[in-house]
Coordinates of C-alpha atoms (C1' of nucleotides) in Angstrom, one line a residue:
Chain J
M30 CA 16.7 8.4 12.2
S31 CA 15.5 8.4 15.8
P32 CA 12.0 6.6 16.2
A33 CA 11.0 10.1 17.9
S34 CA 11.4 12.0 14.9
R35 CA 9.3 9.9 12.8
T36 CA 6.0 11.7 11.3
R37 CA 2.5 10.9 11.4
R38 CA -0.3 10.2 9.0
K39 CA -1.5 13.7 8.0
G40 CA -2.0 16.1 5.3
N41 CA -3.5 14.5 2.1
M42 CA -2.4 11.0 3.6
S43 CA -5.0 11.3 6.4
S44 CA -8.6 10.8 5.4
S45 CA -10.4 14.0 7.0
Y46 CA -13.4 12.3 5.7
V47 CA -16.1 11.9 8.3
G48 CA -17.8 8.6 7.9
I49 CA -21.3 8.1 6.3
G50 CA -23.3 5.0 6.4
M51 CA -22.7 4.3 10.0
S52 CA -25.0 4.2 12.6
V53 CA -27.2 7.5 13.5
L54 CA -24.9 9.6 15.3
P55 CA -26.7 11.6 18.2
V56 CA -25.3 15.1 18.2
I57 CA -25.8 17.0 21.3
L58 CA -24.8 20.8 21.1
A59 CA -25.3 22.1 24.6
P60 CA -23.3 23.0 27.6
V61 CA -23.3 19.9 29.8
G62 CA -23.6 20.5 33.5
V63 CA -20.5 22.4 34.4
P64 CA -18.7 25.2 33.5
V65 CA -17.9 25.5 30.1
P66 CA -19.4 28.6 29.4
F67 CA -20.6 29.5 26.0
R68 CA -18.4 26.7 24.5
A69 CA -20.6 24.0 23.0
R70 CA -19.8 20.7 23.6
L71 CA -19.9 18.3 20.6
V72 CA -20.8 14.8 21.9
V73 CA -20.7 12.2 19.1
T74 CA -21.7 8.7 19.8
P75 CA -20.4 6.3 19.2
L76 CA -17.2 7.1 18.5
M77 CA -15.6 5.1 15.7
A78 CA -12.7 2.8 16.9
E79 CA -11.0 2.7 13.8
S80 CA -10.9 5.6 11.1
P81 CA -13.4 5.6 8.1
I82 CA -12.4 5.3 4.6
T83 CA -12.8 7.7 2.0
P84 CA -15.2 6.7 -0.5
R85 CA -14.0 6.0 -4.1
E86 CA -16.0 8.5 -5.5
K87 CA -14.5 11.2 -3.3
D88 CA -10.9 10.5 -4.3
F89 CA -9.8 7.2 -5.6
A90 CA -6.3 7.6 -4.5
T91 CA -7.2 8.6 -0.9
W92 CA -9.5 5.4 -1.0
Y93 CA -6.8 3.1 -1.9
Q94 CA -4.3 4.3 0.9
D95 CA -7.3 4.3 3.3
V96 CA -8.1 0.7 2.3
V97 CA -4.4 -0.5 2.5
L98 CA -4.0 0.9 5.8
Q99 CA -7.4 0.2 7.4
G100 CA -7.1 -3.3 6.1
D101 CA -3.9 -3.8 7.9
M102 CA -2.2 -4.6 4.7
A103 CA 0.9 -2.1 5.0
E104 CA 1.8 1.3 6.2
P105 CA 4.5 3.5 4.9
A106 CA 8.2 2.9 6.4
E107 CA 8.5 6.6 7.1
I108 CA 11.9 6.2 8.4
V109 CA 13.0 5.0 4.8
K110 CA 11.8 7.1 1.8
G111 CA 9.7 5.3 -0.5
C112 CA 9.6 2.1 1.3
M113 CA 6.9 0.1 3.2
V114 CA 6.4 -2.3 6.0
I115 CA 4.2 -5.1 5.0
K116 CA 2.0 -6.0 7.7
P117 CA 0.6 -9.3 8.6
N118 CA -2.4 -9.3 6.8
G119 CA -0.5 -8.1 3.5
Y120 CA 2.1 -10.6 3.9
A121 CA -0.1 -13.4 4.3
V122 CA -1.8 -12.5 0.9
W123 CA 1.8 -12.4 -0.5
E124 CA 2.4 -15.8 0.8
R125 CA -0.7 -17.2 -0.8
L126 CA 0.1 -15.4 -4.4
Q127 CA 4.0 -17.0 -3.8
R128 CA 2.6 -20.4 -3.3
E129 CA 0.3 -20.2 -6.4
L130 CA 3.0 -19.0 -8.5
D131 CA 5.7 -21.2 -7.2
D132 CA 3.7 -24.3 -7.6
R133 CA 3.3 -23.2 -11.4
F134 CA 6.9 -22.6 -11.8
K135 CA 7.9 -26.0 -10.6
A136 CA 5.1 -27.6 -12.5
T137 CA 6.9 -26.1 -15.4
N138 CA 10.1 -27.5 -14.5
H139 CA 11.8 -24.4 -13.0
Q140 CA 14.1 -24.4 -9.9
N141 CA 14.8 -21.9 -7.4
I142 CA 18.2 -20.1 -6.7
Y143 CA 19.2 -17.1 -5.2
L144 CA 21.7 -14.7 -6.1
P145 CA 23.4 -11.7 -4.3
L146 CA 21.9 -8.5 -3.4
L147 CA 25.0 -6.6 -4.7
I148 CA 26.2 -6.4 -8.2
P149 CA 29.3 -4.9 -9.3
E150 CA 28.7 -1.7 -11.0
S151 CA 30.5 -2.4 -13.9
F152 CA 28.0 -5.5 -14.6
L153 CA 25.1 -3.0 -15.3
K154 CA 27.3 -1.2 -17.9
K155 CA 27.7 -4.4 -20.1
E156 CA 24.4 -4.1 -21.8
A157 CA 24.1 -0.7 -23.3
E158 CA 20.7 -0.3 -23.2
H159 CA 20.2 -1.9 -19.9
V160 CA 22.5 0.5 -17.8
E161 CA 20.7 3.4 -19.8
G162 CA 17.4 2.2 -18.5
F163 CA 18.2 1.4 -15.2
A164 CA 21.1 4.2 -14.3
P165 CA 18.8 6.7 -13.2
E166 CA 17.2 4.6 -10.4
L167 CA 20.1 2.6 -8.6
A168 CA 21.1 2.8 -5.4
V169 CA 24.9 2.3 -5.0
V170 CA 27.3 1.0 -2.1
T171 CA 30.2 3.0 -2.0
H172 CA 31.9 2.3 1.2
A173 CA 32.1 -1.0 3.2
G174 CA 34.1 -2.1 6.0
G175 CA 35.1 1.4 6.8
K176 CA 36.5 2.0 3.6
Q177 CA 35.6 3.4 0.2
L178 CA 35.4 0.2 -2.2
E179 CA 37.3 0.1 -5.1
E180 CA 34.5 -0.7 -7.4
P181 CA 30.8 0.3 -6.1
Y182 CA 28.4 -2.3 -5.7
V183 CA 24.7 -1.5 -6.9
L184 CA 21.8 -2.7 -4.9
R185 CA 20.0 -5.0 -7.3
P186 CA 17.3 -3.3 -9.6
T187 CA 16.8 -6.7 -11.4
S188 CA 19.3 -9.6 -11.7
E189 CA 19.8 -10.1 -15.5
T190 CA 23.4 -9.1 -15.5
I191 CA 24.5 -11.3 -12.2
V192 CA 22.7 -14.2 -13.9
G193 CA 24.3 -13.3 -17.2
H194 CA 27.8 -13.8 -15.3
F195 CA 27.0 -17.2 -13.6
F196 CA 24.9 -18.5 -16.8
A197 CA 28.5 -18.1 -18.6
K198 CA 30.0 -20.2 -15.9
W199 CA 27.4 -23.0 -15.9
I200 CA 26.8 -23.1 -19.5
Q201 CA 29.2 -25.2 -21.7
S202 CA 27.1 -27.4 -24.1
Y203 CA 23.6 -27.7 -25.5
R204 CA 23.1 -30.6 -23.2
D205 CA 23.1 -28.0 -20.3
L206 CA 20.3 -26.2 -21.8
P207 CA 17.6 -25.1 -21.1
L208 CA 18.3 -23.7 -17.7
L209 CA 15.0 -22.8 -15.9
Y210 CA 15.7 -20.7 -13.0
N211 CA 13.7 -18.6 -10.7
Q212 CA 14.8 -16.3 -7.8
W213 CA 12.4 -14.8 -5.3
A214 CA 13.9 -11.8 -4.1
N215 CA 13.8 -8.1 -3.2
V216 CA 15.1 -5.3 -5.4
I217 CA 15.5 -1.7 -5.0
R218 CA 14.7 1.0 -7.3
W219 CA 14.9 4.6 -6.9
E220 CA 11.5 6.0 -8.0
L221 CA 10.8 9.4 -7.8
R222 CA 7.0 8.6 -6.9
T223 CA 5.8 6.1 -4.9
R224 CA 2.6 4.4 -3.9
L225 CA 2.1 1.5 -1.3
F226 CA 2.4 -1.8 -3.3
L227 CA 2.2 -0.2 -6.8
R228 CA 5.6 1.2 -6.7
T229 CA 7.8 1.3 -3.7
T230 CA 11.5 1.7 -3.8
E231 CA 12.2 -1.7 -2.2
F232 CA 9.7 -4.3 -3.2
L233 CA 9.6 -8.2 -3.5
W234 CA 9.2 -10.1 -6.4
Q235 CA 10.0 -13.2 -8.4
E236 CA 12.5 -12.9 -11.1
G237 CA 12.5 -16.1 -13.8
H238 CA 15.9 -16.4 -15.7
T239 CA 16.2 -18.7 -18.7
A240 CA 18.7 -19.8 -21.3
H241 CA 18.1 -21.8 -24.1
A242 CA 19.4 -23.3 -27.3
S243 CA 17.4 -21.5 -29.7
H244 CA 15.2 -18.3 -30.1
E245 CA 12.0 -20.6 -30.7
E246 CA 12.3 -22.5 -27.7
A247 CA 13.0 -19.1 -25.6
M248 CA 10.1 -17.6 -27.3
E249 CA 7.8 -20.7 -26.1
E250 CA 9.0 -20.0 -22.6
V251 CA 8.1 -16.3 -22.7
L252 CA 4.7 -17.1 -23.8
R253 CA 4.4 -20.0 -21.3
M254 CA 5.1 -17.8 -18.5
L255 CA 2.9 -14.9 -19.7
D256 CA 0.2 -17.4 -19.5
V257 CA 1.3 -18.8 -16.1
Y258 CA 0.8 -15.0 -14.9
A259 CA -2.7 -14.6 -16.8
D260 CA -3.7 -17.9 -15.1
V261 CA -2.8 -16.9 -11.3
A262 CA -4.3 -13.4 -12.2
E263 CA -7.6 -14.6 -13.4
N264 CA -8.0 -17.6 -11.7
V265 CA -6.7 -16.9 -8.3
M266 CA -6.9 -13.3 -8.0
A267 CA -9.9 -13.1 -9.8
M268 CA -8.3 -10.0 -11.8
P269 CA -8.8 -10.3 -15.7
V270 CA -5.9 -9.2 -17.7
I271 CA -5.1 -8.5 -21.1
K272 CA -2.0 -10.5 -22.3
G273 CA 0.0 -8.6 -25.0
R274 CA 3.3 -7.4 -26.7
K275 CA 4.9 -4.0 -25.3
T276 CA 5.9 -1.5 -28.0
R277 CA 9.5 -0.9 -28.8
A278 CA 9.4 2.2 -26.6
E279 CA 8.0 0.4 -23.7
K280 CA 9.8 -2.6 -23.5
F281 CA 12.4 -3.8 -20.8
A282 CA 15.9 -2.0 -21.1
G283 CA 17.6 -5.0 -22.9
A284 CA 15.1 -7.0 -24.3
V285 CA 14.2 -7.7 -27.8
H286 CA 10.5 -7.8 -26.8
S287 CA 8.6 -7.6 -23.6
Y288 CA 5.3 -8.8 -23.2
S289 CA 2.7 -7.8 -20.2
I290 CA -0.6 -8.7 -18.7
E291 CA -2.2 -5.4 -18.0
A292 CA -5.3 -5.4 -15.6
M293 CA -7.9 -2.3 -15.3
M294 CA -8.4 -1.0 -11.8
Q295 CA -11.8 0.4 -10.6
N296 CA -10.9 3.8 -11.7
G297 CA -10.1 2.8 -15.2
L298 CA -6.2 3.1 -15.0
A299 CA -4.1 0.0 -16.3
L300 CA -1.9 -1.8 -14.1
Q301 CA 1.3 -3.6 -15.6
A302 CA 0.7 -6.6 -13.4
G303 CA 3.5 -9.0 -15.0
T304 CA 6.2 -8.9 -17.8
S305 CA 7.8 -11.7 -19.6
H306 CA 10.9 -10.6 -21.7
D307 CA 12.4 -12.1 -24.8
L308 CA 16.1 -11.0 -24.3
G309 CA 17.3 -12.6 -27.3
Q310 CA 21.0 -12.9 -27.0
N311 CA 21.5 -9.4 -25.9
F312 CA 22.6 -10.6 -22.6
G313 CA 24.4 -13.8 -24.0
K314 CA 26.7 -11.5 -25.8
A315 CA 27.3 -9.0 -23.3
F316 CA 28.2 -11.6 -20.8
D317 CA 29.8 -14.1 -23.3
V318 CA 27.3 -17.1 -22.5
T319 CA 28.0 -19.4 -25.0
F320 CA 27.2 -23.0 -25.6
Q321 CA 28.5 -25.7 -28.1
S322 CA 25.6 -27.1 -30.1
K323 CA 25.1 -30.6 -31.2
E324 CA 26.9 -29.7 -34.5
G325 CA 29.8 -28.5 -32.6
K326 CA 29.2 -24.8 -33.3
L327 CA 29.5 -22.2 -30.6
D328 CA 26.9 -19.9 -30.3
Y329 CA 25.3 -17.5 -27.7
V330 CA 22.2 -18.7 -25.7
W331 CA 19.1 -17.1 -26.0
Q332 CA 17.4 -15.7 -22.7
T333 CA 14.4 -14.9 -21.0
S334 CA 13.2 -13.1 -18.0
W335 CA 10.0 -12.8 -16.3
G336 CA 8.4 -11.2 -13.2
V337 CA 5.7 -10.3 -11.0
S338 CA 6.0 -8.0 -7.8
T339 CA 4.1 -7.4 -4.5
R340 CA 2.2 -4.9 -7.0
L341 CA 0.2 -7.8 -7.7
I342 CA -1.3 -7.2 -4.3
G343 CA -2.1 -3.5 -5.2
G344 CA -3.9 -4.5 -8.1
L345 CA -5.9 -7.1 -6.3
I346 CA -7.0 -4.6 -4.0
M347 CA -7.8 -1.6 -6.6
T348 CA -10.1 -4.5 -8.6
H349 CA -11.9 -5.9 -5.7
S350 CA -12.3 -3.4 -2.3
D351 CA -15.1 -1.1 -1.8
D352 CA -15.9 1.9 0.5
K353 CA -16.1 -0.6 3.3
G354 CA -12.8 -1.5 3.1
L355 CA -10.6 -4.6 1.9
V356 CA -12.2 -7.3 -0.4
L357 CA -10.2 -10.6 -1.0
P358 CA -11.1 -13.1 -3.3
P359 CA -11.2 -16.6 -1.0
K360 CA -8.4 -17.9 -3.0
V361 CA -5.8 -15.3 -1.5
A362 CA -7.6 -14.6 1.7
P363 CA -5.4 -15.5 4.7
R364 CA -8.4 -16.0 6.7
K365 CA -11.5 -17.4 4.9
A366 CA -14.2 -17.2 7.6
V367 CA -14.1 -15.8 11.1
I368 CA -16.9 -16.5 13.7
V369 CA -18.0 -13.8 16.0
P370 CA -19.6 -15.2 19.2
I371 CA -22.1 -12.9 20.8
F372 CA -23.5 -13.5 24.4
R373 CA -25.1 -11.1 26.9
K374 CA -24.7 -13.0 30.1
E375 CA -21.9 -14.8 31.5
E376 CA -24.1 -17.9 31.6
E377 CA -24.6 -17.8 27.7
R378 CA -20.9 -17.6 27.2
G379 CA -20.2 -21.1 27.8
P380 CA -23.1 -22.7 25.4
V381 CA -21.9 -20.2 22.8
M382 CA -18.3 -20.7 22.7
E383 CA -18.8 -24.5 22.9
V384 CA -20.8 -24.5 19.5
A385 CA -18.3 -22.1 17.9
E386 CA -15.3 -24.1 18.7
K387 CA -16.9 -27.0 17.5
L388 CA -18.1 -25.1 14.4
A389 CA -14.5 -23.4 13.9
K390 CA -12.8 -26.7 13.7
D391 CA -15.2 -27.9 11.0
L392 CA -15.2 -24.7 9.0
G393 CA -11.1 -24.2 9.5
A394 CA -12.6 -20.5 10.9
H395 CA -11.1 -18.2 13.1
I396 CA -12.8 -17.5 16.4
D397 CA -12.7 -13.7 17.3
T398 CA -12.5 -14.2 21.2
R399 CA -11.3 -10.7 21.5
D400 CA -12.5 -9.3 25.0
G401 CA -14.0 -6.0 25.6
Q402 CA -14.9 -5.5 22.1
S403 CA -18.6 -5.5 21.0
P404 CA -19.8 -7.9 18.3
G405 CA -20.6 -4.9 16.2
A406 CA -16.8 -3.7 16.5
K407 CA -16.0 -7.1 15.5
F408 CA -17.9 -7.0 12.3
F409 CA -16.2 -3.8 11.2
H410 CA -13.1 -5.1 12.1
W411 CA -13.1 -8.1 9.8
E412 CA -14.9 -6.6 7.1
R413 CA -12.4 -3.8 6.7
R414 CA -9.8 -6.7 6.6
G415 CA -11.4 -8.4 3.5
V416 CA -12.5 -11.8 5.2
P417 CA -14.7 -13.2 2.7
V418 CA -17.2 -14.7 5.2
V419 CA -18.1 -13.8 9.0
F420 CA -20.2 -16.1 11.1
E421 CA -22.6 -14.5 13.7
L422 CA -23.1 -17.1 16.4
G423 CA -25.2 -16.1 19.7
P424 CA -27.7 -17.5 22.2
R425 CA -30.5 -17.6 19.6
D426 CA -28.6 -19.5 16.9
V427 CA -27.5 -21.9 19.7
A428 CA -31.2 -22.3 20.8
S429 CA -32.4 -22.8 17.2
G430 CA -29.1 -24.7 15.7
N431 CA -28.7 -22.1 13.2
I432 CA -25.7 -19.6 12.4
V433 CA -25.7 -16.3 10.6
L434 CA -23.4 -16.2 7.3
K435 CA -22.5 -13.1 6.0
R436 CA -20.7 -12.7 2.7
R437 CA -18.0 -9.5 2.3
D438 CA -18.7 -9.1 -1.3
T439 CA -22.3 -8.7 -1.7
G440 CA -23.0 -8.0 2.3
E441 CA -25.6 -10.7 1.8
K442 CA -26.5 -12.1 5.3
Q443 CA -28.2 -15.6 5.9
V444 CA -29.5 -17.7 8.4
I445 CA -28.5 -21.5 7.9
P446 CA -28.6 -24.6 9.8
Q447 CA -25.2 -25.4 11.7
T448 CA -25.3 -28.6 10.0
E449 CA -25.2 -27.1 6.9
A450 CA -22.4 -24.7 7.2
V451 CA -19.5 -26.4 6.2
A452 CA -21.1 -27.0 2.8
K453 CA -22.5 -23.5 2.7
L454 CA -19.2 -22.0 3.5
A455 CA -17.5 -24.0 0.2
E456 CA -20.4 -22.8 -1.8
T457 CA -20.4 -19.4 -0.5
L458 CA -16.4 -19.1 -1.1
E459 CA -16.9 -20.6 -4.6
A460 CA -19.7 -18.4 -5.7
M461 CA -17.6 -15.1 -4.3
Q462 CA -14.5 -16.3 -6.4
T463 CA -16.6 -16.5 -9.6
G464 CA -18.7 -13.7 -8.7
L465 CA -15.6 -11.2 -8.2
L466 CA -14.0 -12.3 -11.5
A467 CA -17.2 -11.9 -13.2
K468 CA -17.7 -8.4 -11.8
A469 CA -14.0 -7.2 -12.8
K470 CA -14.6 -8.7 -16.5
Q471 CA -17.7 -6.8 -16.7
R472 CA -15.9 -3.5 -15.7
L473 CA -13.3 -4.2 -17.9
K474 CA -15.7 -4.7 -21.0
D475 CA -17.8 -1.5 -19.8
N476 CA -14.7 0.5 -19.7
T477 CA -13.1 -0.6 -23.0
C478 CA -13.8 1.4 -26.2
T479 CA -12.6 2.1 -29.7
A480 CA -11.3 5.0 -31.0
N481 CA -10.6 5.6 -34.9
S482 CA -8.4 9.0 -34.4
I483 CA -5.9 10.4 -32.3
G484 CA -8.4 13.3 -31.4
E485 CA -10.9 11.0 -30.1
V486 CA -8.3 8.9 -27.9
E487 CA -7.4 12.4 -26.5
D488 CA -10.7 13.4 -25.8
I489 CA -11.3 10.1 -23.8
L490 CA -8.3 10.2 -21.9
R491 CA -7.0 13.7 -21.3
A492 CA -8.7 14.5 -18.4
V493 CA -8.3 11.1 -16.4
T494 CA -6.3 10.9 -13.4
A495 CA -5.8 8.2 -10.5
E496 CA -7.8 10.5 -7.9
K497 CA -10.7 11.4 -10.3
G498 CA -10.8 8.1 -12.1
G499 CA -12.8 7.6 -15.4
G500 CA -10.0 5.7 -17.1
K501 CA -10.8 3.7 -20.3
F502 CA -8.8 1.1 -22.4
V503 CA -9.0 2.8 -25.7
M504 CA -8.5 0.5 -28.6
A505 CA -7.1 1.9 -31.8
H506 CA -5.0 1.4 -34.6
L507 CA -1.5 2.2 -34.0
K508 CA 1.8 1.5 -35.3
D509 CA 4.7 0.3 -32.9
D510 CA 6.9 3.1 -33.4
P511 CA 8.4 5.2 -30.7
A512 CA 7.4 8.4 -32.3
N513 CA 3.9 7.1 -31.7
D514 CA 4.4 6.3 -28.2
A515 CA 5.6 9.9 -27.8
R516 CA 2.5 11.2 -29.2
I517 CA 0.4 9.5 -26.8
K518 CA 2.5 10.5 -24.0
E519 CA 1.6 14.3 -24.8
F520 CA -1.5 13.5 -22.8
K521 CA 0.2 11.2 -20.1
A522 CA -1.6 8.0 -21.3
S523 CA 0.5 5.1 -22.8
I524 CA 0.3 2.4 -25.2
R525 CA -0.3 -0.5 -22.9
N526 CA 0.2 -3.4 -25.3
I527 CA -0.5 -5.1 -28.6
P528 CA -3.0 -7.7 -27.5
S529 CA -2.0 -11.4 -28.1
V530 CA -5.3 -12.1 -29.1
D531 CA -7.2 -9.6 -31.2
E532 CA -10.8 -9.2 -29.9
F533 CA -11.7 -6.5 -32.2
D534 CA -11.8 -5.8 -35.9
G535 CA -8.4 -7.0 -37.2
P536 CA -6.3 -4.7 -39.4
G537 CA -6.8 -1.2 -39.9
K538 CA -5.0 2.2 -40.5
C539 CA -2.6 3.7 -37.8
I540 CA -4.5 6.8 -36.5
L541 CA -1.2 8.4 -36.9
T542 CA 0.8 7.6 -39.9
G543 CA -2.0 5.9 -41.8
E544 CA 0.1 2.9 -42.4
T545 CA -1.8 -0.4 -41.8
V546 CA -1.5 -2.3 -38.8
D547 CA -2.5 -5.8 -38.1
R548 CA -4.9 -5.0 -34.9
R549 CA -5.8 -2.4 -32.5
V550 CA -3.4 -1.6 -29.5
V551 CA -4.7 -0.8 -25.6
I552 CA -3.9 3.0 -24.9
A553 CA -4.8 4.0 -21.2
K554 CA -3.5 5.8 -18.4
S555 CA -1.5 3.9 -16.0
Y556 CA -0.1 3.5 -12.3
Chain U
rC17 C1' 14.0 18.8 -9.0
rG18 C1' 9.3 21.9 -9.2
rG19 C1' 4.7 22.8 -6.5
rG20 C1' 1.6 22.1 -2.3
rG21 C1' 1.0 19.9 3.3
rC22 C1' 3.3 18.8 7.8
rG23 C1' 6.5 17.4 12.3
rU24 C1' 3.2 18.3 19.9
rG25 C1' 1.5 11.2 24.6
rG26 C1' 0.5 4.8 20.7
rC27 C1' -3.2 7.3 16.9
rU28 C1' -5.7 12.0 15.0
rC29 C1' -5.3 16.9 16.0
rA30 C1' -5.9 21.7 19.1
rG31 C1' -2.6 25.3 21.3
rC32 C1' 1.6 29.1 17.9
rC33 C1' -0.8 35.1 14.8
rU34 C1' -1.3 38.2 20.5
rG35 C1' 6.0 34.1 24.5
rG36 C1' 4.1 32.8 30.9
rU37 C1' 6.4 26.5 31.6
rA38 C1' 1.3 21.0 27.5
rG39 C1' -4.7 19.9 26.0
rA40 C1' -8.6 17.2 23.5
rG41 C1' -10.8 12.8 21.4
rC42 C1' -9.5 8.0 20.2
rG43 C1' -6.4 3.8 22.0
rC44 C1' -4.1 1.7 26.3
rC45 C1' -4.5 -0.1 32.0
rU46 C1' -8.0 -1.0 36.5
rG47 C1' -12.9 -1.8 38.3
rG48 C1' -18.4 -2.3 37.0
rU49 C1' -22.3 -2.5 34.1
rU50 C1' -22.9 -4.0 28.6
rC51 C1' -22.6 -7.2 24.0
rG52 C1' -27.5 -9.6 17.4
rG53 C1' -23.8 -4.0 13.0
rG54 C1' -18.5 0.8 15.5
rA55 C1' -21.3 0.5 24.2
rC56 C1' -20.8 3.3 28.9
rC57 C1' -19.5 5.0 33.4
rA58 C1' -15.5 6.0 37.2
rG59 C1' -10.3 6.0 38.1
rG60 C1' -5.4 5.7 35.9
rA61 C1' -0.7 5.5 33.0
rG62 C1' 1.8 7.9 29.0
rG63 C1' 4.7 14.0 26.2
rC64 C1' 12.9 16.7 27.1
rC65 C1' 6.3 19.9 21.6
rG66 C1' 11.8 16.4 14.9
rG67 C1' 16.9 18.8 15.8
rA68 C1' 20.7 22.8 16.5
rG69 C1' 21.6 27.7 17.4
rG70 C1' 19.7 32.7 18.5
rU71 C1' 16.3 36.6 20.6
rU72 C1' 14.1 37.0 26.0
rC73 C1' 13.7 37.1 33.0
rG74 C1' 10.8 33.1 30.4
rA75 C1' 9.9 29.6 24.0
rA76 C1' 5.7 24.3 21.5
rU77 C1' 4.7 29.6 20.3
rC78 C1' 9.4 34.6 17.4
rC79 C1' 14.1 34.6 14.2
rU80 C1' 18.1 31.4 11.6
rC81 C1' 19.7 26.9 10.1
rU82 C1' 19.0 21.9 9.7
rC83 C1' 16.9 16.6 9.4
rG84 C1' 12.7 14.0 7.8
rC85 C1' 7.5 12.5 6.2
rC86 C1' 3.3 12.6 3.2
rC87 C1' 0.6 14.7 -1.5
rC88 C1' 0.6 16.5 -6.6
rG89 C1' 3.8 16.9 -11.1
rA90 C1' 8.3 15.7 -14.2
rC91 C1' 10.5 10.3 -14.2
rC92 C1' 9.4 5.0 -14.3
rA93 C1' 10.9 -1.7 -14.5

RNA sequence: CGGGGCGUGGCUCAGCCUGGUAGAGCGCCUGGUUCGGGACCAGGAGGCCGGAGGUUCGAAUCCUCUCGCCCCGACCA
């Protein structure tokens, strides 16, 4: 309601953790000077300008929140349940991801459209499984213009239904197909439990919606877009993923089959980073989307839908960041390099700034000219915001023709000639992008194991939580049967997907039914 | 919906048990000294203590109701 009634960051939200690994803190325990009788005065210097970050080891979930907050990525909206405000540093990352994705969508012949936010409630009900899946998380508009609406509108949780309606209007003939559309939009899902970026009531995403003349063609589309997602995840976000098919129990409500990319976070939990659905003719039938084939026969279209959301940013953070804050792969970093100018005396300012400005232009770097902030404070500032490279430039460097380059991921610092700065920056960004992916791949490998009995799977995963970590991807033979999914859920894990590429030992007996299945599936705890 | 935490300057909190008319640190503003990994000194601005009602001479503090936020769980494209 009123701004005055909003609450503050507190309780478990706050990191009550007091920083270590900072500078040495002189602690003076003494009555200083004047009358503070028998009251010890605690003087801690220097006082930290920005809050510390809870170490991953202590509490991974709190660490994540600290990184998001301190990295200036987002903050809870507080005045709106489960919603967040995406701040400039976070939104800029989203814009980078949007660009990378959108370019690939265009390259695969998709066009962007925009559909209404409000969907007539009856639309949701036209596909039985779809409404069942989404009903619990719908927000509904019942009043507008000062009157109760005859038919309520739901705030879109996804647009398959409204797309179905318009596809029916737009498609008559096989010549109209395929229809390859994408929408960048916000959606609302009334989730019980929210976490910044990972699951929020309102989130930003893109949803691709396509219609095809045959199932084969639709399936090609489903897998093509899954590949696009995997490409962006690995080659832009440096986040390795496992492509695969969802089990029947886990598929999208209304789909024939769903496919996903699954990433592993630093605590070993899985994150579904993107999905691509084979909708078959389900929505075609529900919305009467028909076309006349070359042979003159009337048939329902075959549809697909696919999406990734701002959740990707959560995945990005939990893949690369460390106890000092955000770490961003260069390809998604809004600012790739920042120059921190250093000068003691006023007369040093001119020469330092002159060189800084010239280099900033060559490097495409931002100069931190903020007054009243010491260089040290600036280093911490950019470090927690995940800037890949920070340059230090002081009188010493101006005199020697050098500049100090500090790399965010490794913390490595080196003095280089100014003339080599441009080349060295490019080289460092490249190395960092590659290094982050390699590190994440290694972590995925190190935390993936096989299991050959349900007891073994349960032993490995039972105690895993988002806070304590210790998660693994457990590869086991398991039949795609909702009863088996239910058994896995008993210890709060789930079948993440059935990998498209089998990197293990091929067929084996299902650990629950004994039937032969063709490969191992990924079982893990997830967000 | 269950369990827990909590609403006090911009932020993090103390004060509440044992009512007496609001504090600290950070941040912010001014001036000066500083500046190579979170600087310091001095001065200053800023709060109807989430809301409503009650008890009382007097309420941030006690009582009742209410609104909301965060964390954990159940749920989950």
